[in-house]
PDB file of C-alpha atoms in Angstrom:
ATOM      1  CA  GLU A   1     -11.061   4.974 -22.958  1.00  0.00           C
ATOM      2  CA  ASP A   2     -11.070   3.145 -26.564  1.00  0.00           C
ATOM      3  CA  GLN A   3     -13.726   3.719 -28.828  1.00  0.00           C
ATOM      4  CA  VAL A   4     -15.238   2.165 -31.986  1.00  0.00           C
ATOM      5  CA  THR A   5     -18.083   4.374 -33.828  1.00  0.00           C
ATOM      6  CA  GLN A   6     -19.925   2.500 -37.273  1.00  0.00           C
ATOM      7  CA  SER A   7     -22.011   3.945 -39.777  1.00  0.00           C
ATOM      8  CA  PRO A   8     -24.516   3.429 -41.044  1.00  0.00           C
ATOM      9  CA  GLU A   9     -26.233   1.848 -38.370  1.00  0.00           C
ATOM     10  CA  ALA A  10     -28.155  -0.070 -41.292  1.00  0.00           C
ATOM     11  CA  LEU A  11     -27.635   0.576 -44.906  1.00  0.00           C
ATOM     12  CA  ARG A  12     -29.859  -1.243 -48.262  1.00  0.00           C
ATOM     13  CA  LEU A  13     -28.940  -1.765 -51.266  1.00  0.00           C
ATOM     14  CA  GLN A  14     -30.015  -3.130 -54.377  1.00  0.00           C
ATOM     15  CA  GLU A  15     -27.710  -6.261 -56.052  1.00  0.00           C
ATOM     16  CA  GLY A  16     -25.422  -4.072 -57.913  1.00  0.00           C
ATOM     17  CA  GLU A  17     -25.385  -1.272 -55.964  1.00  0.00           C
ATOM     18  CA  SER A  18     -22.014  -0.504 -54.693  1.00  0.00           C
ATOM     19  CA  SER A  19     -20.910   1.046 -51.382  1.00  0.00           C
ATOM     20  CA  SER A  20     -18.792   1.643 -48.424  1.00  0.00           C
ATOM     21  CA  LEU A  21     -19.189   1.242 -44.510  1.00  0.00           C
ATOM     22  CA  ASN A  22     -16.926   3.072 -41.963  1.00  0.00           C
ATOM     23  CA  CYS A  23     -15.960   2.074 -38.804  1.00  0.00           C
ATOM     24  CA  SER A  24     -14.065   5.411 -36.523  1.00  0.00           C
ATOM     25  CA  TYR A  25     -11.860   4.671 -34.080  1.00  0.00           C
ATOM     26  CA  THR A  26     -10.341   6.300 -31.234  1.00  0.00           C
ATOM     27  CA  VAL A  27      -7.508   4.083 -29.378  1.00  0.00           C
ATOM     28  CA  SER A  28      -4.266   4.443 -27.749  1.00  0.00           C
ATOM     29  CA  GLY A  29      -1.915   2.283 -29.166  1.00  0.00           C
ATOM     30  CA  LEU A  30      -3.489   0.327 -32.213  1.00  0.00           C
ATOM     31  CA  ARG A  31      -2.403  -3.102 -32.841  1.00  0.00           C
ATOM     32  CA  GLY A  32      -5.010  -3.893 -35.193  1.00  0.00           C
ATOM     33  CA  LEU A  33      -8.063  -3.246 -37.057  1.00  0.00           C
ATOM     34  CA  PHE A  34     -10.283  -6.041 -37.743  1.00  0.00           C
ATOM     35  CA  TRP A  35     -13.384  -6.651 -39.666  1.00  0.00           C
ATOM     36  CA  TYR A  36     -15.765  -9.661 -39.089  1.00  0.00           C
ATOM     37  CA  ARG A  37     -19.574 -11.008 -41.208  1.00  0.00           C
ATOM     38  CA  GLN A  38     -22.059 -11.938 -39.045  1.00  0.00           C
ATOM     39  CA  ASP A  39     -24.985 -13.986 -40.075  1.00  0.00           C
ATOM     40  CA  PRO A  40     -28.388 -13.697 -37.355  1.00  0.00           C
ATOM     41  CA  GLY A  41     -27.855 -16.073 -34.423  1.00  0.00           C
ATOM     42  CA  LYS A  42     -24.695 -17.349 -35.552  1.00  0.00           C
ATOM     43  CA  GLY A  43     -20.712 -15.685 -34.331  1.00  0.00           C
ATOM     44  CA  PRO A  44     -18.725 -13.343 -36.071  1.00  0.00           C
ATOM     45  CA  GLU A  45     -16.609 -14.376 -39.065  1.00  0.00           C
ATOM     46  CA  PHE A  46     -13.382 -13.367 -39.685  1.00  0.00           C
ATOM     47  CA  LEU A  47     -12.931 -11.241 -43.004  1.00  0.00           C
ATOM     48  CA  PHE A  48      -9.656  -9.141 -42.613  1.00  0.00           C
ATOM     49  CA  THR A  49      -6.534  -7.616 -40.228  1.00  0.00           C
ATOM     50  CA  LEU A  50      -5.343  -4.358 -41.089  1.00  0.00           C
ATOM     51  CA  TYR A  51      -2.461  -3.070 -38.907  1.00  0.00           C
ATOM     52  CA  SER A  52      -1.129   0.089 -40.647  1.00  0.00           C
ATOM     53  CA  ALA A  53      -2.534   2.960 -42.050  1.00  0.00           C
ATOM     54  CA  GLY A  54      -2.588   3.062 -45.603  1.00  0.00           C
ATOM     55  CA  GLU A  55      -2.857  -0.657 -45.682  1.00  0.00           C
ATOM     56  CA  GLU A  56      -5.053  -2.193 -47.806  1.00  0.00           C
ATOM     57  CA  LYS A  57      -7.145  -5.748 -48.224  1.00  0.00           C
ATOM     58  CA  GLU A  58      -9.300  -7.342 -50.430  1.00  0.00           C
ATOM     59  CA  LYS A  59     -11.484 -10.457 -50.818  1.00  0.00           C
ATOM     60  CA  GLU A  60     -14.428 -11.075 -53.881  1.00  0.00           C
ATOM     61  CA  ARG A  61     -16.447  -8.342 -53.838  1.00  0.00           C
ATOM     62  CA  LEU A  62     -15.272  -6.971 -49.966  1.00  0.00           C
ATOM     63  CA  LYS A  63     -11.998  -4.453 -49.927  1.00  0.00           C
ATOM     64  CA  ALA A  64     -10.968  -2.784 -46.376  1.00  0.00           C
ATOM     65  CA  THR A  65      -8.779   0.339 -46.278  1.00  0.00           C
ATOM     66  CA  LEU A  66      -7.262   2.002 -42.899  1.00  0.00           C
ATOM     67  CA  THR A  67      -5.970   5.686 -42.424  1.00  0.00           C
ATOM     68  CA  LYS A  68      -4.796   6.412 -38.797  1.00  0.00           C
ATOM     69  CA  LYS A  69      -8.391   7.312 -37.831  1.00  0.00           C
ATOM     70  CA  GLU A  70     -10.604   5.071 -39.314  1.00  0.00           C
ATOM     71  CA  SER A  71     -11.384   2.041 -41.790  1.00  0.00           C
ATOM     72  CA  PHE A  72     -13.663   1.725 -44.638  1.00  0.00           C
ATOM     73  CA  LEU A  73     -15.126  -2.070 -46.045  1.00  0.00           C
ATOM     74  CA  HIS A  74     -15.600  -0.953 -50.038  1.00  0.00           C
ATOM     75  CA  ILE A  75     -18.482  -3.676 -51.217  1.00  0.00           C
ATOM     76  CA  THR A  76     -18.419  -3.668 -54.674  1.00  0.00           C
ATOM     77  CA  ALA A  77     -21.919  -5.024 -56.495  1.00  0.00           C
ATOM     78  CA  PRO A  78     -23.164  -7.158 -53.866  1.00  0.00           C
ATOM     79  CA  LYS A  79     -24.736  -9.822 -54.071  1.00  0.00           C
ATOM     80  CA  PRO A  80     -28.053 -10.955 -51.616  1.00  0.00           C
ATOM     81  CA  GLU A  81     -26.024 -13.500 -50.116  1.00  0.00           C
ATOM     82  CA  ASP A  82     -23.625 -10.093 -48.658  1.00  0.00           C
ATOM     83  CA  SER A  83     -26.562  -9.188 -46.540  1.00  0.00           C
ATOM     84  CA  ALA A  84     -25.209  -9.461 -43.025  1.00  0.00           C
ATOM     85  CA  THR A  85     -24.335  -7.607 -39.936  1.00  0.00           C
ATOM     86  CA  TYR A  86     -20.310  -5.834 -40.324  1.00  0.00           C
ATOM     87  CA  LEU A  87     -18.475  -5.596 -36.981  1.00  0.00           C
ATOM     88  CA  CYS A  88     -15.274  -3.665 -36.700  1.00  0.00           C
ATOM     89  CA  ALA A  89     -12.834  -4.460 -34.093  1.00  0.00           C
ATOM     90  CA  VAL A  90      -9.873  -2.880 -32.645  1.00  0.00           C
ATOM     91  CA  GLN A  91      -6.852  -4.446 -30.683  1.00  0.00           C
ATOM     92  CA  ALA A  92      -5.080  -1.993 -28.395  1.00  0.00           C
ATOM     93  CA  GLY A  93      -3.314  -1.339 -25.290  1.00  0.00           C
ATOM     94  CA  ASN A  94       0.149  -2.633 -24.437  1.00  0.00           C
ATOM     95  CA  TYR A  95      -0.671  -6.192 -24.210  1.00  0.00           C
ATOM     96  CA  GLY A  96      -2.863  -5.966 -27.081  1.00  0.00           C
ATOM     97  CA  GLN A  97      -5.051  -8.444 -25.867  1.00  0.00           C
ATOM     98  CA  ASN A  98      -8.654  -6.336 -25.582  1.00  0.00           C
ATOM     99  CA  PHE A  99     -10.584  -6.014 -28.419  1.00  0.00           C
ATOM    100  CA  VAL A 100     -13.388  -3.744 -28.811  1.00  0.00           C
ATOM    101  CA  PHE A 101     -15.910  -3.971 -31.363  1.00  0.00           C
ATOM    102  CA  GLY A 102     -18.136  -1.418 -32.470  1.00  0.00           C
ATOM    103  CA  PRO A 103     -21.778  -1.976 -32.713  1.00  0.00           C
ATOM    104  CA  GLY A 104     -22.285  -2.885 -36.384  1.00  0.00           C
ATOM    105  CA  THR A 105     -23.538  -2.251 -39.793  1.00  0.00           C
ATOM    106  CA  ARG A 106     -26.579  -4.505 -40.566  1.00  0.00           C
ATOM    107  CA  LEU A 107     -26.453  -4.763 -44.549  1.00  0.00           C
ATOM    108  CA  SER A 108     -29.483  -5.539 -46.826  1.00  0.00           C
ATOM    109  CA  VAL A 109     -29.127  -6.397 -50.164  1.00  0.00           C
ATOM    110  CA  LEU A 110     -32.111  -6.140 -51.934  1.00  0.00           C
ATOM    111  CA  PRO A 111     -32.274  -8.732 -55.493  1.00  0.00           C
TER     112      PRO A 111
ATOM    113  CA  ASP B   1     -10.509 -29.486 -38.343  1.00  0.00           C
ATOM    114  CA  ALA B   2     -13.464 -28.539 -36.125  1.00  0.00           C
ATOM    115  CA  GLY B   3     -14.061 -25.232 -35.198  1.00  0.00           C
ATOM    116  CA  VAL B   4     -14.887 -23.622 -32.075  1.00  0.00           C
ATOM    117  CA  THR B   5     -17.730 -25.336 -30.259  1.00  0.00           C
ATOM    118  CA  GLN B   6     -19.962 -23.280 -27.438  1.00  0.00           C
ATOM    119  CA  SER B   7     -23.212 -25.679 -25.440  1.00  0.00           C
ATOM    120  CA  PRO B   8     -25.748 -25.460 -24.745  1.00  0.00           C
ATOM    121  CA  THR B   9     -27.460 -23.522 -28.102  1.00  0.00           C
ATOM    122  CA  HIS B  10     -29.954 -22.118 -25.851  1.00  0.00           C
ATOM    123  CA  LEU B  11     -30.214 -21.596 -22.339  1.00  0.00           C
ATOM    124  CA  ILE B  12     -33.612 -20.452 -20.413  1.00  0.00           C
ATOM    125  CA  LYS B  13     -32.951 -19.371 -16.673  1.00  0.00           C
ATOM    126  CA  THR B  14     -34.907 -17.768 -14.251  1.00  0.00           C
ATOM    127  CA  ARG B  15     -33.477 -14.219 -12.246  1.00  0.00           C
ATOM    128  CA  GLY B  16     -31.171 -15.061  -9.280  1.00  0.00           C
ATOM    129  CA  GLN B  17     -30.092 -18.695 -10.523  1.00  0.00           C
ATOM    130  CA  GLN B  18     -26.793 -19.268 -12.071  1.00  0.00           C
ATOM    131  CA  VAL B  19     -25.596 -21.001 -15.175  1.00  0.00           C
ATOM    132  CA  THR B  20     -22.165 -22.121 -16.859  1.00  0.00           C
ATOM    133  CA  LEU B  21     -21.535 -22.135 -20.529  1.00  0.00           C
ATOM    134  CA  ARG B  22     -18.953 -23.936 -21.670  1.00  0.00           C
ATOM    135  CA  CYS B  23     -16.597 -23.714 -24.657  1.00  0.00           C
ATOM    136  CA  SER B  24     -13.816 -25.877 -26.369  1.00  0.00           C
ATOM    137  CA  PRO B  25     -11.460 -24.202 -28.669  1.00  0.00           C
ATOM    138  CA  LYS B  26     -10.158 -25.068 -32.217  1.00  0.00           C
ATOM    139  CA  SER B  27      -7.557 -27.709 -32.251  1.00  0.00           C
ATOM    140  CA  GLY B  28      -3.880 -26.408 -32.003  1.00  0.00           C
ATOM    141  CA  HIS B  29      -5.646 -22.968 -30.331  1.00  0.00           C
ATOM    142  CA  ASP B  30      -4.285 -22.380 -26.456  1.00  0.00           C
ATOM    143  CA  THR B  31      -6.383 -18.728 -25.317  1.00  0.00           C
ATOM    144  CA  VAL B  32     -10.037 -18.675 -25.167  1.00  0.00           C
ATOM    145  CA  SER B  33     -11.580 -15.649 -25.107  1.00  0.00           C
ATOM    146  CA  TRP B  34     -15.783 -14.555 -23.607  1.00  0.00           C
ATOM    147  CA  TYR B  35     -18.356 -11.875 -25.450  1.00  0.00           C
ATOM    148  CA  GLN B  36     -21.486 -10.555 -24.574  1.00  0.00           C
ATOM    149  CA  GLN B  37     -23.290  -9.929 -27.300  1.00  0.00           C
ATOM    150  CA  ALA B  38     -26.880  -8.311 -26.592  1.00  0.00           C
ATOM    151  CA  LEU B  39     -29.197  -7.917 -29.267  1.00  0.00           C
ATOM    152  CA  GLY B  40     -28.450  -5.023 -31.934  1.00  0.00           C
ATOM    153  CA  GLN B  41     -25.212  -4.546 -30.539  1.00  0.00           C
ATOM    154  CA  GLY B  42     -21.060  -5.661 -31.081  1.00  0.00           C
ATOM    155  CA  PRO B  43     -19.544  -7.999 -28.941  1.00  0.00           C
ATOM    156  CA  GLN B  44     -18.332  -7.091 -25.394  1.00  0.00           C
ATOM    157  CA  PHE B  45     -15.076  -8.673 -24.309  1.00  0.00           C
ATOM    158  CA  ILE B  46     -15.605 -10.268 -20.648  1.00  0.00           C
ATOM    159  CA  PHE B  47     -12.046 -11.585 -20.066  1.00  0.00           C
ATOM    160  CA  GLN B  48      -9.583 -14.332 -21.763  1.00  0.00           C
ATOM    161  CA  TYR B  49      -7.796 -16.968 -20.583  1.00  0.00           C
ATOM    162  CA  TYR B  50      -4.869 -18.737 -21.659  1.00  0.00           C
ATOM    163  CA  GLU B  51      -2.169 -21.167 -19.646  1.00  0.00           C
ATOM    164  CA  GLU B  52      -5.469 -21.606 -17.501  1.00  0.00           C
ATOM    165  CA  GLU B  53      -5.620 -18.449 -16.460  1.00  0.00           C
ATOM    166  CA  GLU B  54      -7.505 -15.122 -16.340  1.00  0.00           C
ATOM    167  CA  ARG B  55      -4.721 -13.032 -18.055  1.00  0.00           C
ATOM    168  CA  GLN B  56      -7.844  -9.624 -18.868  1.00  0.00           C
ATOM    169  CA  ARG B  57     -10.773  -8.874 -17.945  1.00  0.00           C
ATOM    170  CA  GLY B  58     -13.145  -6.136 -19.628  1.00  0.00           C
ATOM    171  CA  ASN B  59     -15.579  -3.655 -17.594  1.00  0.00           C
ATOM    172  CA  PHE B  60     -17.967  -6.784 -15.654  1.00  0.00           C
ATOM    173  CA  PRO B  61     -18.890  -7.422 -12.638  1.00  0.00           C
ATOM    174  CA  ASP B  62     -17.336 -10.181 -10.346  1.00  0.00           C
ATOM    175  CA  ARG B  63     -20.994 -12.417 -11.142  1.00  0.00           C
ATOM    176  CA  PHE B  64     -18.993 -13.238 -14.141  1.00  0.00           C
ATOM    177  CA  SER B  65     -16.299 -15.910 -13.585  1.00  0.00           C
ATOM    178  CA  GLY B  66     -14.325 -18.398 -15.747  1.00  0.00           C
ATOM    179  CA  HIS B  67     -11.687 -21.408 -15.766  1.00  0.00           C
ATOM    180  CA  GLN B  68      -9.787 -23.169 -18.429  1.00  0.00           C
ATOM    181  CA  PHE B  69      -9.343 -26.394 -18.026  1.00  0.00           C
ATOM    182  CA  PRO B  70      -5.668 -28.289 -19.297  1.00  0.00           C
ATOM    183  CA  ASN B  71      -7.153 -29.590 -22.313  1.00  0.00           C
ATOM    184  CA  TYR B  72      -8.042 -25.443 -23.172  1.00  0.00           C
ATOM    185  CA  SER B  73     -11.669 -25.745 -22.948  1.00  0.00           C
ATOM    186  CA  SER B  74     -13.271 -23.071 -20.899  1.00  0.00           C
ATOM    187  CA  GLU B  75     -16.403 -22.558 -18.841  1.00  0.00           C
ATOM    188  CA  LEU B  76     -18.005 -19.129 -18.395  1.00  0.00           C
ATOM    189  CA  ASN B  77     -20.211 -18.853 -15.107  1.00  0.00           C
ATOM    190  CA  VAL B  78     -22.239 -16.258 -14.180  1.00  0.00           C
ATOM    191  CA  ASN B  79     -24.175 -15.947 -10.592  1.00  0.00           C
ATOM    192  CA  ALA B  80     -26.919 -14.437  -9.592  1.00  0.00           C
ATOM    193  CA  LEU B  81     -28.488 -13.535 -13.152  1.00  0.00           C
ATOM    194  CA  LEU B  82     -30.374 -10.502 -13.584  1.00  0.00           C
ATOM    195  CA  LEU B  83     -33.267  -9.869 -16.608  1.00  0.00           C
ATOM    196  CA  GLY B  84     -30.261  -7.603 -18.009  1.00  0.00           C
ATOM    197  CA  ASP B  85     -27.897 -10.731 -18.480  1.00  0.00           C
ATOM    198  CA  SER B  86     -29.962 -11.929 -21.697  1.00  0.00           C
ATOM    199  CA  ALA B  87     -27.545 -12.227 -24.448  1.00  0.00           C
ATOM    200  CA  LEU B  88     -25.637 -14.044 -27.028  1.00  0.00           C
ATOM    201  CA  TYR B  89     -22.516 -15.545 -24.774  1.00  0.00           C
ATOM    202  CA  LEU B  90     -19.492 -15.671 -27.523  1.00  0.00           C
ATOM    203  CA  CYS B  91     -15.823 -17.869 -27.356  1.00  0.00           C
ATOM    204  CA  ALA B  92     -13.488 -17.231 -29.409  1.00  0.00           C
ATOM    205  CA  SER B  93     -10.290 -19.141 -29.699  1.00  0.00           C
ATOM    206  CA  SER B  94      -6.666 -18.241 -30.772  1.00  0.00           C
ATOM    207  CA  PRO B  95      -3.580 -19.770 -31.444  1.00  0.00           C
ATOM    208  CA  ARG B  96      -0.737 -20.280 -29.644  1.00  0.00           C
ATOM    209  CA  GLY B  97       1.612 -17.187 -30.104  1.00  0.00           C
ATOM    210  CA  ARG B  98      -0.946 -15.895 -32.257  1.00  0.00           C
ATOM    211  CA  ARG B  99      -3.995 -14.385 -29.957  1.00  0.00           C
ATOM    212  CA  ASN B 100      -5.067 -11.628 -32.073  1.00  0.00           C
ATOM    213  CA  GLU B 101      -6.352 -14.217 -34.815  1.00  0.00           C
ATOM    214  CA  GLN B 102     -10.135 -14.759 -32.957  1.00  0.00           C
ATOM    215  CA  TYR B 103     -12.124 -18.075 -34.263  1.00  0.00           C
ATOM    216  CA  PHE B 104     -15.860 -17.308 -33.100  1.00  0.00           C
ATOM    217  CA  GLY B 105     -18.134 -20.311 -31.910  1.00  0.00           C
ATOM    218  CA  PRO B 106     -21.474 -20.295 -32.864  1.00  0.00           C
ATOM    219  CA  GLY B 107     -22.557 -18.862 -28.958  1.00  0.00           C
ATOM    220  CA  THR B 108     -25.138 -19.723 -26.492  1.00  0.00           C
ATOM    221  CA  ARG B 109     -27.983 -17.739 -26.390  1.00  0.00           C
ATOM    222  CA  LEU B 110     -28.992 -16.994 -22.835  1.00  0.00           C
ATOM    223  CA  THR B 111     -32.499 -15.539 -21.730  1.00  0.00           C
ATOM    224  CA  VAL B 112     -33.290 -14.534 -18.365  1.00  0.00           C
ATOM    225  CA  THR B 113     -36.818 -14.323 -17.007  1.00  0.00           C
TER     226      THR B 113
END
C-alpha cells in the first residue's frame, strides 16, 4: 500500500531561521512527488512537482529536493507569511491517477 | 480566468441525511477529482471523473457517489451521513492530457450533527 509520512508534525521558527521539512514515501512506481501549501480553511496551493531522484526545484525562499525514498522542502530565511501547512503528495501506480497525501507539517514563523 | 469553484462554502446536515456538493473546474480542464480532508489531516482521495465516468476510486464506501456533466462540472453525493463524514471536501481539476497537475478549489466545509 502506498504511504506518505511527513515530519515534523509542527514546526515553529523565528523569522530568518532556516529549516527543512521531510516527506518520506513508500510507493510502487512513483510517477511524481508534489508539494502544496495550504492556508487555514482554504484549498491546497501547488508549489512543486518532482519526478526523479536528484531533481531540485526552487521558488523564492523554498527549495524542494527528491531522493529515492524521501523529499525535503528547505525554507531559507522564512518570513511570517510563510506560515501555513505544507503537504506532500505522491502519484503512483500503473495509471498514475491516484494522489496519496501525507498529513502535512504545520509551519509557524514568528516575527 | 476563474479558478476552481465549489458550492456551497459551508453546510450543516443531520446524521442520516443526504448531501450534494458541486464543483466547477478551471476553464480548459476536463478532469475532476474529489478529496475528503478531516481536521488536521491530509486530503484523502475519493474518486476521479473524466469523460463523464468515474475512472478511479479511493477507499470510500458506496455512500459516496459522483457525477460529471458534459460541461465537465461535477457533483459529489453522500448518502446516510455519519458524524465521521464531517470534513472539508475538496475538488481539484486537471487540464486535458495533464492529469498530474491538480488545481484545488477552496472546499466545502460539511458539518454533520
